[in-house]
PDB file of C-alpha atoms and ligand atoms in Angstrom:
ATOM      1  CA  MET A  22       9.082 -58.414  86.493  1.00 49.00           C
ATOM      2  CA  SER A  23       7.736 -57.568  83.038  1.00 55.00           C
ATOM      3  CA  THR A  24       8.192 -54.105  81.506  1.00 54.00           C
ATOM      4  CA  GLN A  25       4.433 -53.526  81.641  1.00 54.00           C
ATOM      5  CA  ALA A  26       4.346 -54.270  85.364  1.00 55.00           C
ATOM      6  CA  GLN A  27       6.871 -51.469  85.946  1.00 68.00           C
ATOM      7  CA  ILE A  28       4.652 -48.836  84.309  1.00 72.00           C
ATOM      8  CA  ARG A  29       2.804 -46.781  86.908  1.00 90.00           C
ATOM      9  CA  ARG A  30       0.197 -44.643  85.230  1.00 96.00           C
ATOM     10  CA  THR A  31      -2.129 -42.015  86.627  1.00 98.00           C
ATOM     11  CA  THR A  32      -5.317 -43.836  87.544  1.00 98.00           C
ATOM     12  CA  VAL A  33      -8.970 -42.983  87.007  1.00 98.00           C
ATOM     13  CA  PRO A  34      -9.593 -42.475  90.775  1.00 98.00           C
ATOM     14  CA  GLN A  35      -6.569 -40.144  90.921  1.00 98.00           C
ATOM     15  CA  ILE A  36      -8.096 -37.981  88.167  1.00 98.00           C
ATOM     16  CA  ALA A  37     -11.514 -38.049  89.859  1.00 98.00           C
ATOM     17  CA  LYS A  38      -9.946 -36.910  93.160  1.00 98.00           C
ATOM     18  CA  ARG A  39      -8.537 -33.793  91.507  1.00 98.00           C
ATOM     19  CA  LYS A  40     -12.001 -32.157  91.605  1.00 98.00           C
ATOM     20  CA  GLY A  41     -11.467 -28.607  92.866  1.00 98.00           C
ATOM     21  CA  GLY A  42      -7.727 -29.265  93.307  1.00 97.00           C
ATOM     22  CA  GLU A  43      -4.633 -28.721  91.184  1.00 98.00           C
ATOM     23  CA  PRO A  44      -5.793 -28.205  87.563  1.00 98.00           C
ATOM     24  CA  ILE A  45      -5.674 -31.351  85.428  1.00 98.00           C
ATOM     25  CA  VAL A  46      -3.339 -31.116  82.410  1.00 98.00           C
ATOM     26  CA  SER A  47      -4.362 -32.961  79.281  1.00 98.00           C
ATOM     27  CA  LEU A  48      -3.770 -32.935  75.538  1.00 98.00           C
ATOM     28  CA  THR A  49      -4.721 -35.113  72.624  1.00 98.00           C
ATOM     29  CA  SER A  50      -2.149 -37.377  71.000  1.00 98.00           C
ATOM     30  CA  TYR A  51      -2.395 -39.843  68.157  1.00 98.00           C
ATOM     31  CA  HIS A  52       1.194 -40.889  67.640  1.00 97.00           C
ATOM     32  CA  ALA A  53       3.725 -42.798  69.779  1.00 98.00           C
ATOM     33  CA  HIS A  54       6.621 -40.348  69.648  1.00 97.00           C
ATOM     34  CA  THR A  55       4.681 -37.134  70.228  1.00 97.00           C
ATOM     35  CA  ALA A  56       2.725 -38.912  72.976  1.00 98.00           C
ATOM     36  CA  ALA A  57       6.046 -39.730  74.675  1.00 98.00           C
ATOM     37  CA  ILE A  58       6.751 -35.978  74.879  1.00 98.00           C
ATOM     38  CA  VAL A  59       3.242 -35.107  76.068  1.00 98.00           C
ATOM     39  CA  ASP A  60       3.495 -37.903  78.648  1.00 98.00           C
ATOM     40  CA  LYS A  61       6.125 -35.895  80.559  1.00 98.00           C
ATOM     41  CA  PHE A  62       3.570 -33.212  81.430  1.00 98.00           C
ATOM     42  CA  ALA A  63       0.026 -34.555  81.047  1.00 98.00           C
ATOM     43  CA  ASP A  64      -2.145 -36.230  83.667  1.00 98.00           C
ATOM     44  CA  PHE A  65      -4.149 -37.868  80.909  1.00 98.00           C
ATOM     45  CA  ILE A  66      -3.786 -38.115  77.153  1.00 98.00           C
ATOM     46  CA  LEU A  67      -6.831 -38.358  74.934  1.00 98.00           C
ATOM     47  CA  VAL A  68      -6.665 -40.312  71.697  1.00 98.00           C
ATOM     48  CA  GLY A  69      -9.454 -38.147  70.342  1.00 98.00           C
ATOM     49  CA  ASP A  70     -11.522 -38.896  67.274  1.00 98.00           C
ATOM     50  CA  SER A  71     -10.396 -35.435  66.115  1.00 97.00           C
ATOM     51  CA  LEU A  72      -7.601 -37.564  64.606  1.00 98.00           C
ATOM     52  CA  GLY A  73      -9.956 -38.114  61.666  1.00 97.00           C
ATOM     53  CA  MET A  74      -9.718 -34.408  60.832  1.00 95.00           C
ATOM     54  CA  VAL A  75      -6.187 -33.698  62.088  1.00 96.00           C
ATOM     55  CA  MET A  76      -4.351 -36.792  60.835  1.00 95.00           C
ATOM     56  CA  HIS A  77      -6.546 -38.030  58.023  1.00 96.00           C
ATOM     57  CA  GLY A  78      -7.999 -34.841  56.508  1.00 95.00           C
ATOM     58  CA  MET A  79     -11.666 -35.735  57.091  1.00 95.00           C
ATOM     59  CA  GLU A  80     -14.229 -32.902  57.198  1.00 93.00           C
ATOM     60  CA  SER A  81     -15.705 -34.055  60.495  1.00 94.00           C
ATOM     61  CA  THR A  82     -15.278 -36.838  63.049  1.00 96.00           C
ATOM     62  CA  VAL A  83     -18.400 -38.655  61.842  1.00 96.00           C
ATOM     63  CA  GLY A  84     -16.525 -40.955  59.433  1.00 97.00           C
ATOM     64  CA  VAL A  85     -13.891 -42.176  61.899  1.00 98.00           C
ATOM     65  CA  PRO A  86     -13.910 -46.004  62.128  1.00 98.00           C
ATOM     66  CA  LEU A  87     -13.352 -48.002  65.318  1.00 98.00           C
ATOM     67  CA  ASP A  88     -10.270 -49.765  63.912  1.00 98.00           C
ATOM     68  CA  LEU A  89      -8.553 -46.421  63.307  1.00 98.00           C
ATOM     69  CA  MET A  90      -9.120 -45.390  66.935  1.00 98.00           C
ATOM     70  CA  ILE A  91      -7.698 -48.726  68.061  1.00 98.00           C
ATOM     71  CA  MET A  92      -4.634 -48.396  65.840  1.00 98.00           C
ATOM     72  CA  HIS A  93      -3.796 -44.897  67.141  1.00 98.00           C
ATOM     73  CA  GLY A  94      -4.726 -45.921  70.701  1.00 98.00           C
ATOM     74  CA  LYS A  95      -2.178 -48.757  70.579  1.00 98.00           C
ATOM     75  CA  ALA A  96       0.529 -46.377  69.329  1.00 98.00           C
ATOM     76  CA  VAL A  97      -0.117 -43.884  72.147  1.00 98.00           C
ATOM     77  CA  VAL A  98      -0.170 -46.573  74.839  1.00 98.00           C
ATOM     78  CA  ARG A  99       3.117 -47.942  73.459  1.00 98.00           C
ATOM     79  CA  GLY A 100       4.735 -44.520  73.496  1.00 98.00           C
ATOM     80  CA  THR A 101       3.788 -43.570  77.054  1.00 98.00           C
ATOM     81  CA  GLN A 102       4.475 -44.633  80.625  1.00 97.00           C
ATOM     82  CA  LYS A 103       2.866 -42.194  83.016  1.00 98.00           C
ATOM     83  CA  ALA A 104      -0.369 -40.593  81.817  1.00 98.00           C
ATOM     84  CA  LEU A 105      -3.798 -42.194  81.889  1.00 98.00           C
ATOM     85  CA  ILE A 106      -4.727 -42.926  78.273  1.00 98.00           C
ATOM     86  CA  VAL A 107      -8.332 -42.261  77.275  1.00 98.00           C
ATOM     87  CA  VAL A 108      -9.578 -43.370  73.847  1.00 98.00           C
ATOM     88  CA  ASP A 109     -12.604 -41.823  72.134  1.00 98.00           C
ATOM     89  CA  MET A 110     -15.473 -44.053  71.070  1.00 98.00           C
ATOM     90  CA  PRO A 111     -16.217 -43.016  67.480  1.00 98.00           C
ATOM     91  CA  PHE A 112     -19.645 -42.123  66.119  1.00 98.00           C
ATOM     92  CA  GLY A 113     -21.917 -45.137  65.640  1.00 98.00           C
ATOM     93  CA  THR A 114     -20.144 -47.436  68.095  1.00 98.00           C
ATOM     94  CA  TYR A 115     -22.093 -46.682  71.291  1.00 98.00           C
ATOM     95  CA  GLU A 116     -25.349 -44.773  70.709  1.00 98.00           C
ATOM     96  CA  GLU A 117     -27.542 -47.726  69.704  1.00 98.00           C
ATOM     97  CA  SER A 118     -27.665 -49.498  73.060  1.00 98.00           C
ATOM     98  CA  PRO A 119     -25.654 -50.007  76.256  1.00 98.00           C
ATOM     99  CA  GLN A 120     -24.846 -53.545  75.042  1.00 98.00           C
ATOM    100  CA  VAL A 121     -23.357 -52.343  71.740  1.00 98.00           C
ATOM    101  CA  ALA A 122     -21.443 -49.674  73.659  1.00 98.00           C
ATOM    102  CA  PHE A 123     -20.062 -52.294  76.065  1.00 98.00           C
ATOM    103  CA  ARG A 124     -18.909 -54.566  73.248  1.00 98.00           C
ATOM    104  CA  ASN A 125     -17.055 -51.757  71.479  1.00 98.00           C
ATOM    105  CA  ALA A 126     -15.655 -50.161  74.638  1.00 98.00           C
ATOM    106  CA  ALA A 127     -14.343 -53.549  75.800  1.00 98.00           C
ATOM    107  CA  LYS A 128     -12.728 -54.067  72.369  1.00 98.00           C
ATOM    108  CA  ILE A 129     -11.021 -50.662  72.620  1.00 98.00           C
ATOM    109  CA  MET A 130      -9.737 -51.377  76.120  1.00 98.00           C
ATOM    110  CA  LYS A 131      -8.560 -54.923  75.370  1.00 98.00           C
ATOM    111  CA  GLU A 132      -6.844 -54.104  72.088  1.00 98.00           C
ATOM    112  CA  THR A 133      -5.216 -50.777  73.030  1.00 98.00           C
ATOM    113  CA  GLY A 134      -4.485 -51.251  76.723  1.00 98.00           C
ATOM    114  CA  CYS A 135      -5.961 -47.804  77.458  1.00 98.00           C
ATOM    115  CA  GLY A 136      -7.370 -46.976  80.887  1.00 98.00           C
ATOM    116  CA  ALA A 137     -10.714 -45.392  79.946  1.00 98.00           C
ATOM    117  CA  VAL A 138     -12.981 -44.457  77.061  1.00 98.00           C
ATOM    118  CA  LYS A 139     -14.727 -41.184  76.238  1.00 98.00           C
ATOM    119  CA  LEU A 140     -18.117 -40.786  74.623  1.00 98.00           C
ATOM    120  CA  GLU A 141     -20.216 -37.794  73.618  1.00 98.00           C
ATOM    121  CA  GLY A 142     -23.665 -36.912  74.935  1.00 97.00           C
ATOM    122  CA  GLY A 143     -25.305 -35.866  78.184  1.00 98.00           C
ATOM    123  CA  ALA A 144     -28.552 -37.101  79.725  1.00 98.00           C
ATOM    124  CA  ARG A 145     -29.314 -39.286  76.692  1.00 97.00           C
ATOM    125  CA  MET A 146     -26.114 -41.302  77.333  1.00 98.00           C
ATOM    126  CA  ALA A 147     -26.554 -41.621  81.121  1.00 98.00           C
ATOM    127  CA  GLU A 148     -27.974 -45.151  81.002  1.00 98.00           C
ATOM    128  CA  THR A 149     -25.090 -46.313  78.787  1.00 98.00           C
ATOM    129  CA  ILE A 150     -22.465 -44.676  81.005  1.00 98.00           C
ATOM    130  CA  HIS A 151     -23.960 -46.413  84.060  1.00 98.00           C
ATOM    131  CA  PHE A 152     -24.005 -49.761  82.212  1.00 98.00           C
ATOM    132  CA  LEU A 153     -20.327 -49.464  81.204  1.00 98.00           C
ATOM    133  CA  VAL A 154     -19.062 -48.260  84.591  1.00 98.00           C
ATOM    134  CA  GLU A 155     -20.898 -51.053  86.427  1.00 98.00           C
ATOM    135  CA  ARG A 156     -19.120 -53.536  84.153  1.00 98.00           C
ATOM    136  CA  GLY A 157     -15.621 -52.173  84.719  1.00 98.00           C
ATOM    137  CA  ILE A 158     -15.206 -49.614  81.959  1.00 98.00           C
ATOM    138  CA  PRO A 159     -14.261 -46.126  83.189  1.00 98.00           C
ATOM    139  CA  VAL A 160     -16.034 -43.446  81.166  1.00 98.00           C
ATOM    140  CA  MET A 161     -15.156 -39.834  80.530  1.00 98.00           C
ATOM    141  CA  ALA A 162     -18.216 -37.965  79.268  1.00 98.00           C
ATOM    142  CA  HIS A 163     -18.243 -35.083  76.751  1.00 98.00           C
ATOM    143  CA  THR A 164     -21.018 -32.467  76.638  1.00 98.00           C
ATOM    144  CA  GLY A 165     -21.585 -28.960  75.268  1.00 97.00           C
ATOM    145  CA  LEU A 166     -20.363 -28.819  71.683  1.00 96.00           C
ATOM    146  CA  THR A 167     -20.302 -32.481  70.676  1.00 96.00           C
ATOM    147  CA  PRO A 168     -18.625 -32.680  67.239  1.00 94.00           C
ATOM    148  CA  GLN A 169     -20.124 -36.087  66.385  1.00 96.00           C
ATOM    149  CA  SER A 170     -23.560 -34.346  66.427  1.00 93.00           C
ATOM    150  CA  SER A 171     -22.392 -31.381  64.346  1.00 88.00           C
ATOM    151  CA  HIS A 172     -24.893 -32.234  61.597  1.00 89.00           C
ATOM    152  CA  VAL A 173     -27.783 -31.933  64.078  1.00 89.00           C
ATOM    153  CA  MET A 174     -26.278 -28.860  65.751  1.00 87.00           C
ATOM    154  CA  GLY A 175     -25.791 -27.108  62.400  1.00 84.00           C
ATOM    155  CA  GLY A 176     -21.994 -26.945  62.671  1.00 83.00           C
ATOM    156  CA  PHE A 177     -19.378 -26.389  65.364  1.00 87.00           C
ATOM    157  CA  LYS A 178     -21.224 -23.738  67.363  1.00 90.00           C
ATOM    158  CA  THR A 179     -20.465 -22.418  70.838  1.00 94.00           C
ATOM    159  CA  GLN A 180     -23.153 -23.665  73.198  1.00 93.00           C
ATOM    160  CA  GLY A 181     -25.059 -21.639  75.807  1.00 95.00           C
ATOM    161  CA  ARG A 182     -25.097 -18.253  74.064  1.00 96.00           C
ATOM    162  CA  ASP A 183     -28.831 -18.249  74.697  1.00 96.00           C
ATOM    163  CA  GLU A 184     -29.345 -18.447  78.457  1.00 96.00           C
ATOM    164  CA  SER A 185     -32.570 -20.383  77.995  1.00 97.00           C
ATOM    165  CA  SER A 186     -30.448 -23.413  76.965  1.00 96.00           C
ATOM    166  CA  TRP A 187     -28.388 -23.413  80.173  1.00 98.00           C
ATOM    167  CA  ASP A 188     -30.676 -25.685  82.174  1.00 98.00           C
ATOM    168  CA  ALA A 189     -30.420 -28.423  79.540  1.00 97.00           C
ATOM    169  CA  HIS A 190     -26.602 -28.210  79.580  1.00 98.00           C
ATOM    170  CA  ARG A 191     -26.531 -28.240  83.404  1.00 98.00           C
ATOM    171  CA  GLU A 192     -28.832 -31.268  83.377  1.00 98.00           C
ATOM    172  CA  ASP A 193     -26.541 -33.059  80.873  1.00 98.00           C
ATOM    173  CA  ALA A 194     -23.520 -32.560  83.147  1.00 98.00           C
ATOM    174  CA  ARG A 195     -25.469 -33.610  86.250  1.00 98.00           C
ATOM    175  CA  ALA A 196     -26.792 -36.733  84.498  1.00 98.00           C
ATOM    176  CA  VAL A 197     -23.379 -37.997  83.345  1.00 98.00           C
ATOM    177  CA  ALA A 198     -21.867 -37.351  86.796  1.00 98.00           C
ATOM    178  CA  GLU A 199     -24.702 -39.230  88.491  1.00 98.00           C
ATOM    179  CA  ALA A 200     -24.374 -42.087  85.985  1.00 98.00           C
ATOM    180  CA  GLY A 201     -20.772 -42.643  87.106  1.00 98.00           C
ATOM    181  CA  ALA A 202     -18.564 -40.792  84.618  1.00 98.00           C
ATOM    182  CA  PHE A 203     -15.244 -39.968  86.332  1.00 98.00           C
ATOM    183  CA  ALA A 204     -14.823 -36.642  84.495  1.00 98.00           C
ATOM    184  CA  VAL A 205     -16.587 -34.656  81.793  1.00 98.00           C
ATOM    185  CA  VAL A 206     -15.197 -32.645  78.895  1.00 98.00           C
ATOM    186  CA  LEU A 207     -17.062 -29.355  78.452  1.00 98.00           C
ATOM    187  CA  GLU A 208     -16.395 -28.258  74.884  1.00 98.00           C
ATOM    188  CA  GLY A 209     -17.291 -24.966  73.163  1.00 97.00           C
ATOM    189  CA  MET A 210     -19.441 -23.536  75.915  1.00 97.00           C
ATOM    190  CA  VAL A 211     -19.848 -19.932  77.091  1.00 98.00           C
ATOM    191  CA  GLU A 212     -17.571 -19.253  80.030  1.00 98.00           C
ATOM    192  CA  PRO A 213     -20.123 -18.507  82.806  1.00 98.00           C
ATOM    193  CA  LEU A 214     -22.084 -21.672  82.008  1.00 98.00           C
ATOM    194  CA  ALA A 215     -18.960 -23.890  82.123  1.00 98.00           C
ATOM    195  CA  ALA A 216     -17.886 -22.201  85.382  1.00 98.00           C
ATOM    196  CA  LYS A 217     -21.356 -22.736  86.869  1.00 98.00           C
ATOM    197  CA  ILE A 218     -21.440 -26.422  85.890  1.00 98.00           C
ATOM    198  CA  THR A 219     -17.973 -26.840  87.436  1.00 98.00           C
ATOM    199  CA  THR A 220     -19.321 -25.682  90.800  1.00 98.00           C
ATOM    200  CA  GLU A 221     -22.466 -27.811  90.500  1.00 98.00           C
ATOM    201  CA  ILE A 222     -21.128 -31.310  89.828  1.00 98.00           C
ATOM    202  CA  ASP A 223     -18.760 -33.414  91.889  1.00 98.00           C
ATOM    203  CA  ILE A 224     -16.599 -34.794  89.060  1.00 98.00           C
ATOM    204  CA  PRO A 225     -13.794 -32.848  87.345  1.00 98.00           C
ATOM    205  CA  THR A 226     -14.750 -30.750  84.338  1.00 98.00           C
ATOM    206  CA  ILE A 227     -12.174 -30.589  81.546  1.00 98.00           C
ATOM    207  CA  GLY A 228     -12.587 -27.449  79.470  1.00 98.00           C
ATOM    208  CA  ILE A 229     -11.841 -26.856  75.812  1.00 98.00           C
ATOM    209  CA  GLY A 230     -13.038 -23.461  74.616  1.00 97.00           C
ATOM    210  CA  ALA A 231     -15.078 -23.313  77.833  1.00 98.00           C
ATOM    211  CA  SER A 232     -13.736 -21.698  81.048  1.00 97.00           C
ATOM    212  CA  LYS A 233     -10.396 -21.275  82.798  1.00 97.00           C
ATOM    213  CA  ASP A 234     -12.307 -22.220  85.964  1.00 97.00           C
ATOM    214  CA  CYS A 235     -12.841 -25.808  84.803  1.00 98.00           C
ATOM    215  CA  ASP A 236     -10.993 -28.424  86.869  1.00 98.00           C
ATOM    216  CA  GLY A 237      -8.644 -29.087  83.959  1.00 98.00           C
ATOM    217  CA  GLN A 238      -8.007 -28.147  80.341  1.00 98.00           C
ATOM    218  CA  ILE A 239      -7.496 -30.058  77.123  1.00 98.00           C
ATOM    219  CA  LEU A 240      -6.377 -28.909  73.668  1.00 98.00           C
ATOM    220  CA  VAL A 241      -5.756 -30.692  70.407  1.00 98.00           C
ATOM    221  CA  LEU A 242      -1.946 -30.999  70.338  1.00 98.00           C
ATOM    222  CA  GLU A 243      -1.579 -30.000  66.683  1.00 97.00           C
ATOM    223  CA  ASP A 244      -3.695 -26.872  67.301  1.00 97.00           C
ATOM    224  CA  MET A 245      -1.500 -25.617  70.136  1.00 98.00           C
ATOM    225  CA  LEU A 246       1.651 -26.473  68.169  1.00 98.00           C
ATOM    226  CA  GLY A 247       0.571 -24.360  65.190  1.00 97.00           C
ATOM    227  CA  LEU A 248       0.487 -27.369  62.888  1.00 95.00           C
ATOM    228  CA  ASN A 249      -3.080 -27.245  61.621  1.00 90.00           C
ATOM    229  CA  PRO A 250      -4.016 -25.082  58.632  1.00 86.00           C
ATOM    230  CA  TRP A 251      -6.935 -23.690  60.675  1.00 87.00           C
ATOM    231  CA  THR A 252      -6.963 -23.165  64.448  1.00 92.00           C
ATOM    232  CA  PRO A 253     -10.041 -22.367  66.569  1.00 92.00           C
ATOM    233  CA  LYS A 254      -9.998 -18.808  67.999  1.00 92.00           C
ATOM    234  CA  PHE A 255      -9.919 -19.939  71.637  1.00 94.00           C
ATOM    235  CA  VAL A 256      -6.650 -21.873  71.220  1.00 96.00           C
ATOM    236  CA  LYS A 257      -3.487 -20.323  72.653  1.00 96.00           C
ATOM    237  CA  VAL A 258      -0.796 -21.334  70.161  1.00 97.00           C
ATOM    238  CA  TYR A 259       2.516 -22.293  71.793  1.00 97.00           C
ATOM    239  CA  GLY A 260       4.538 -23.302  68.731  1.00 96.00           C
ATOM    240  CA  GLN A 261       4.818 -22.693  64.980  1.00 96.00           C
ATOM    241  CA  LEU A 262       5.438 -26.215  63.712  1.00 97.00           C
ATOM    242  CA  GLY A 263       3.580 -25.661  60.414  1.00 96.00           C
ATOM    243  CA  PRO A 264       5.941 -22.885  59.237  1.00 96.00           C
ATOM    244  CA  MET A 265       8.948 -24.769  60.699  1.00 97.00           C
ATOM    245  CA  ILE A 266       8.112 -27.906  58.713  1.00 97.00           C
ATOM    246  CA  GLU A 267       7.536 -25.880  55.552  1.00 97.00           C
ATOM    247  CA  ASP A 268      10.881 -24.127  55.938  1.00 98.00           C
ATOM    248  CA  SER A 269      12.692 -27.423  56.611  1.00 98.00           C
ATOM    249  CA  VAL A 270      11.109 -29.148  53.614  1.00 98.00           C
ATOM    250  CA  ARG A 271      11.934 -26.153  51.387  1.00 98.00           C
ATOM    251  CA  ARG A 272      15.601 -26.250  52.474  1.00 98.00           C
ATOM    252  CA  TYR A 273      15.719 -30.030  51.988  1.00 97.00           C
ATOM    253  CA  ALA A 274      14.292 -29.675  48.455  1.00 97.00           C
ATOM    254  CA  GLU A 275      16.950 -27.044  47.669  1.00 97.00           C
ATOM    255  CA  ASP A 276      19.692 -29.338  48.989  1.00 96.00           C
ATOM    256  CA  VAL A 277      18.427 -32.219  46.839  1.00 96.00           C
ATOM    257  CA  LYS A 278      18.439 -30.017  43.747  1.00 97.00           C
ATOM    258  CA  ASN A 279      21.920 -28.673  44.570  1.00 97.00           C
ATOM    259  CA  ARG A 280      23.242 -32.155  45.434  1.00 94.00           C
ATOM    260  CA  ALA A 281      24.205 -30.566  48.776  1.00 93.00           C
ATOM    261  CA  PHE A 282      24.446 -33.698  50.907  1.00 89.00           C
ATOM    262  CA  PRO A 283      27.434 -34.789  52.970  1.00 87.00           C
ATOM    263  CA  THR A 284      29.736 -37.187  51.168  1.00 90.00           C
ATOM    264  CA  GLU A 285      30.255 -40.732  52.470  1.00 89.00           C
ATOM    265  CA  GLU A 286      33.690 -39.647  53.624  1.00 88.00           C
ATOM    266  CA  GLU A 287      32.260 -36.743  55.662  1.00 87.00           C
ATOM    267  CA  ILE A 288      29.653 -38.971  57.287  1.00 88.00           C
ATOM    268  CA  TYR A 289      31.954 -41.799  58.353  1.00 89.00           C
ATOM    269  CA  ARG A 290      35.189 -40.042  59.157  1.00 81.00           C
TER     270      ARG A 290
HETATM  271  O1  KIV B  14     -11.594 -35.680  69.702  1.00 65.23           O
HETATM  272  C1  KIV B  14     -11.048 -34.851  70.434  1.00 65.23           C
HETATM  273  O2  KIV B  14      -9.903 -34.423  70.216  1.00 65.23           O
HETATM  274  C2  KIV B  14     -11.806 -34.358  71.572  1.00 65.23           C
HETATM  275  C3  KIV B  14     -11.252 -33.165  72.285  1.00 65.23           C
HETATM  276  C4  KIV B  14     -11.468 -31.974  71.465  1.00 65.23           C
HETATM  277  C5  KIV B  14     -11.812 -33.028  73.650  1.00 65.23           C
HETATM  278  O3  KIV B  14     -12.828 -34.881  71.894  1.00 65.23           O
END
């Protein structure tokens, strides 16, 4: 039996069945070794296009190329055994037509070995989601604050502050669920709206800066580890890796300057 055949990952139907059940645990990951740690606890791991900002210092996710998503997707699949791996479709690779979306989603799935793709947009993407799902590509949708549209939205703004916009957000969530998405990320949305949508649709909602009542939660790993120079207010920070790395690098630099390394004799005795 090959090594791959022994890997038993969480499946798309298993995630879909968690609607209203035990909360779904998920985090982003872009890197094989950190993904291996996350894999011990997460139901699914998202190779998010936030990697453009977090790993590559871009100002937004708009410039992220498909090949970069595939490269990080491969690393995360290689590093994991258990979680469903979802890879983001970057800006410009799916909006033009369902056919273009299929071509790029199939490329992502074939080249990375991931189990699903995620794309941003509500009602306007319903036809594309339906097209992909009918052809064997599981789709996680993403509505509310959709970072790839930040230029149109005027920045990274919490959605639903004005109650008159709620119906449009509810319609977006309903449309992607009806189109066949197996789950939907609700990002940057006022709490009562995210909670309401969660009760209204029959697929799991995955909140990020939305509501504790969503069917699951996701955070950007580096945000919750305290590794990013700036962290959104809604993020509960569980580690202080930034200061830890700085302290370690400072001590290393001092050791180099002081020639304070173990001798060959100390290492091999
Ligand atoms: O790209 C990403 O990391 C995401 C999450 C914030 C949901 O889409």
